[in-house]
Amino acid sequence: MTDATFRVMLRMQIKPGMEADFERVWQEVGDSVTGHPANRGQWLAKSTTEDEEGVYYIVSDWVDEPRFRQFETSDTHLRHRTRLHPFRSGGSMATMRIVASLAGAAA
């Protein structure tokens, strides 16, 4: 990962009882994101905080913001979002640019 990496973090609140189906569909449609030439990878994490029951975080890294924005407005992304939308009861998005990174001892 270089300092030019553009990171997107989605916070998704999933409807109660739909978590397993959400995880399955996220994996099924994931290549529509990771298959984009500007995508550097994508991760799905489930919150373990007590007051965040059913909350997931999706992080994806991109070579730059313009190419992410191009993907964000594409038909491919619309189809991806349409498959995941039925599971959501809320969410938010944060974007950022990586300015530095340090590798951990276990890396």
C-alpha positions as YAML, in Angstrom:
chain: A
units: angstrom
residues:
- id: 1
  name: MET
  ca: [0.00, 0.00, 0.00]
- id: 2
  name: THR
  ca: [1.35, 3.41, -0.94]
- id: 3
  name: ASP
  ca: [0.61, 6.81, 0.52]
- id: 4
  name: ALA
  ca: [-1.60, 7.49, -2.51]
- id: 5
  name: THR
  ca: [-4.14, 4.87, -1.41]
- id: 6
  name: PHE
  ca: [-7.71, 6.15, -1.22]
- id: 7
  name: ARG
  ca: [-9.72, 4.28, 1.43]
- id: 8
  name: VAL
  ca: [-13.48, 3.95, 1.69]
- id: 9
  name: MET
  ca: [-15.11, 2.73, 4.91]
- id: 10
  name: LEU
  ca: [-18.78, 1.85, 4.98]
- id: 11
  name: ARG
  ca: [-20.69, 1.29, 8.21]
- id: 12
  name: MET
  ca: [-23.74, -0.87, 7.58]
- id: 13
  name: GLN
  ca: [-26.50, -1.68, 10.04]
- id: 14
  name: ILE
  ca: [-27.98, -5.03, 9.02]
- id: 15
  name: LYS
  ca: [-31.56, -5.98, 9.82]
- id: 16
  name: PRO
  ca: [-31.85, -8.46, 12.72]
- id: 17
  name: GLY
  ca: [-31.65, -12.09, 11.64]
- id: 18
  name: MET
  ca: [-30.26, -11.26, 8.19]
- id: 19
  name: GLU
  ca: [-26.55, -11.22, 9.07]
- id: 20
  name: ALA
  ca: [-25.66, -14.64, 7.65]
- id: 21
  name: ASP
  ca: [-27.46, -13.92, 4.36]
- id: 22
  name: PHE
  ca: [-25.78, -10.51, 4.15]
- id: 23
  name: GLU
  ca: [-22.34, -12.08, 4.61]
- id: 24
  name: ARG
  ca: [-23.08, -14.69, 1.95]
- id: 25
  name: VAL
  ca: [-24.32, -12.15, -0.61]
- id: 26
  name: TRP
  ca: [-21.42, -9.78, 0.17]
- id: 27
  name: GLN
  ca: [-19.01, -12.58, -0.78]
- id: 28
  name: GLU
  ca: [-21.03, -13.45, -3.89]
- id: 29
  name: VAL
  ca: [-20.93, -9.89, -5.25]
- id: 30
  name: GLY
  ca: [-17.47, -8.92, -3.96]
- id: 31
  name: ASP
  ca: [-15.71, -9.50, -7.26]
- id: 32
  name: SER
  ca: [-17.69, -6.63, -8.75]
- id: 33
  name: VAL
  ca: [-15.55, -4.41, -6.49]
- id: 34
  name: THR
  ca: [-12.26, -6.31, -6.37]
- id: 35
  name: GLY
  ca: [-12.40, -6.97, -10.11]
- id: 36
  name: HIS
  ca: [-12.19, -3.26, -10.86]
- id: 37
  name: PRO
  ca: [-8.65, -2.42, -12.07]
- id: 38
  name: ALA
  ca: [-8.32, 0.44, -9.55]
- id: 39
  name: ASN
  ca: [-9.31, -1.64, -6.49]
- id: 40
  name: ARG
  ca: [-6.53, -2.78, -4.14]
- id: 41
  name: GLY
  ca: [-8.68, -4.99, -1.90]
- id: 42
  name: GLN
  ca: [-11.78, -5.13, 0.22]
- id: 43
  name: TRP
  ca: [-12.51, -6.38, 3.76]
- id: 44
  name: LEU
  ca: [-15.68, -7.16, 5.71]
- id: 45
  name: ALA
  ca: [-15.63, -6.90, 9.51]
- id: 46
  name: LYS
  ca: [-18.42, -7.40, 12.03]
- id: 47
  name: SER
  ca: [-18.45, -5.14, 15.07]
- id: 48
  name: THR
  ca: [-17.92, -6.81, 18.44]
- id: 49
  name: THR
  ca: [-19.03, -3.73, 20.40]
- id: 50
  name: GLU
  ca: [-22.11, -4.44, 22.53]
- id: 51
  name: ASP
  ca: [-24.11, -1.44, 21.33]
- id: 52
  name: GLU
  ca: [-23.38, -2.22, 17.67]
- id: 53
  name: GLU
  ca: [-25.40, -5.39, 17.23]
- id: 54
  name: GLY
  ca: [-25.65, -6.21, 13.52]
- id: 55
  name: VAL
  ca: [-23.12, -3.54, 12.48]
- id: 56
  name: TYR
  ca: [-20.59, -4.33, 9.76]
- id: 57
  name: TYR
  ca: [-17.71, -2.31, 8.40]
- id: 58
  name: ILE
  ca: [-16.63, -2.66, 4.80]
- id: 59
  name: VAL
  ca: [-13.24, -1.23, 3.91]
- id: 60
  name: SER
  ca: [-11.97, -0.97, 0.36]
- id: 61
  name: ASP
  ca: [-8.72, 0.51, -0.92]
- id: 62
  name: TRP
  ca: [-8.35, 2.24, -4.28]
- id: 63
  name: VAL
  ca: [-5.42, 3.56, -6.27]
- id: 64
  name: ASP
  ca: [-6.95, 7.07, -6.18]
- id: 65
  name: GLU
  ca: [-10.18, 8.95, -5.53]
- id: 66
  name: PRO
  ca: [-11.09, 9.77, -9.17]
- id: 67
  name: ARG
  ca: [-11.10, 6.08, -10.14]
- id: 68
  name: PHE
  ca: [-13.12, 5.17, -7.05]
- id: 69
  name: ARG
  ca: [-15.66, 7.87, -7.94]
- id: 70
  name: GLN
  ca: [-15.80, 6.47, -11.48]
- id: 71
  name: PHE
  ca: [-16.61, 3.03, -10.04]
- id: 72
  name: GLU
  ca: [-19.10, 4.53, -7.55]
- id: 73
  name: THR
  ca: [-21.25, 5.89, -10.38]
- id: 74
  name: SER
  ca: [-20.98, 2.83, -12.62]
- id: 75
  name: ASP
  ca: [-23.72, 0.35, -13.52]
- id: 76
  name: THR
  ca: [-21.56, -2.37, -11.93]
- id: 77
  name: HIS
  ca: [-21.67, -0.61, -8.56]
- id: 78
  name: LEU
  ca: [-25.41, 0.00, -8.87]
- id: 79
  name: ARG
  ca: [-26.01, -3.74, -9.37]
- id: 80
  name: HIS
  ca: [-23.71, -4.51, -6.41]
- id: 81
  name: ARG
  ca: [-25.57, -2.06, -4.16]
- id: 82
  name: THR
  ca: [-28.96, -3.37, -5.29]
- id: 83
  name: ARG
  ca: [-28.04, -6.89, -4.13]
- id: 84
  name: LEU
  ca: [-26.94, -5.67, -0.66]
- id: 85
  name: HIS
  ca: [-29.61, -3.03, -0.03]
- id: 86
  name: PRO
  ca: [-32.39, -5.38, 1.21]
- id: 87
  name: PHE
  ca: [-30.24, -6.31, 4.22]
- id: 88
  name: ARG
  ca: [-29.57, -2.73, 5.37]
- id: 89
  name: SER
  ca: [-31.51, -0.70, 7.89]
- id: 90
  name: GLY
  ca: [-28.98, 2.15, 7.86]
- id: 91
  name: GLY
  ca: [-25.40, 3.09, 7.24]
- id: 92
  name: SER
  ca: [-22.81, 5.70, 6.45]
- id: 93
  name: MET
  ca: [-19.68, 6.17, 4.37]
- id: 94
  name: ALA
  ca: [-16.33, 7.78, 5.20]
- id: 95
  name: THR
  ca: [-13.53, 8.38, 2.73]
- id: 96
  name: MET
  ca: [-9.87, 9.06, 3.46]
- id: 97
  name: ARG
  ca: [-6.41, 9.16, 1.97]
- id: 98
  name: ILE
  ca: [-3.69, 7.07, 3.61]
- id: 99
  name: VAL
  ca: [-0.88, 9.42, 4.65]
- id: 100
  name: ALA
  ca: [1.39, 6.92, 6.40]
- id: 101
  name: SER
  ca: [1.56, 3.27, 7.42]
- id: 102
  name: LEU
  ca: [3.63, 1.19, 9.81]
- id: 103
  name: ALA
  ca: [3.98, -2.56, 9.51]
- id: 104
  name: GLY
  ca: [3.38, -4.51, 12.72]
- id: 105
  name: ALA
  ca: [5.70, -7.14, 14.15]
- id: 106
  name: ALA
  ca: [3.41, -9.95, 12.99]
- id: 107
  name: ALA
  ca: [3.52, -8.69, 9.40]
...
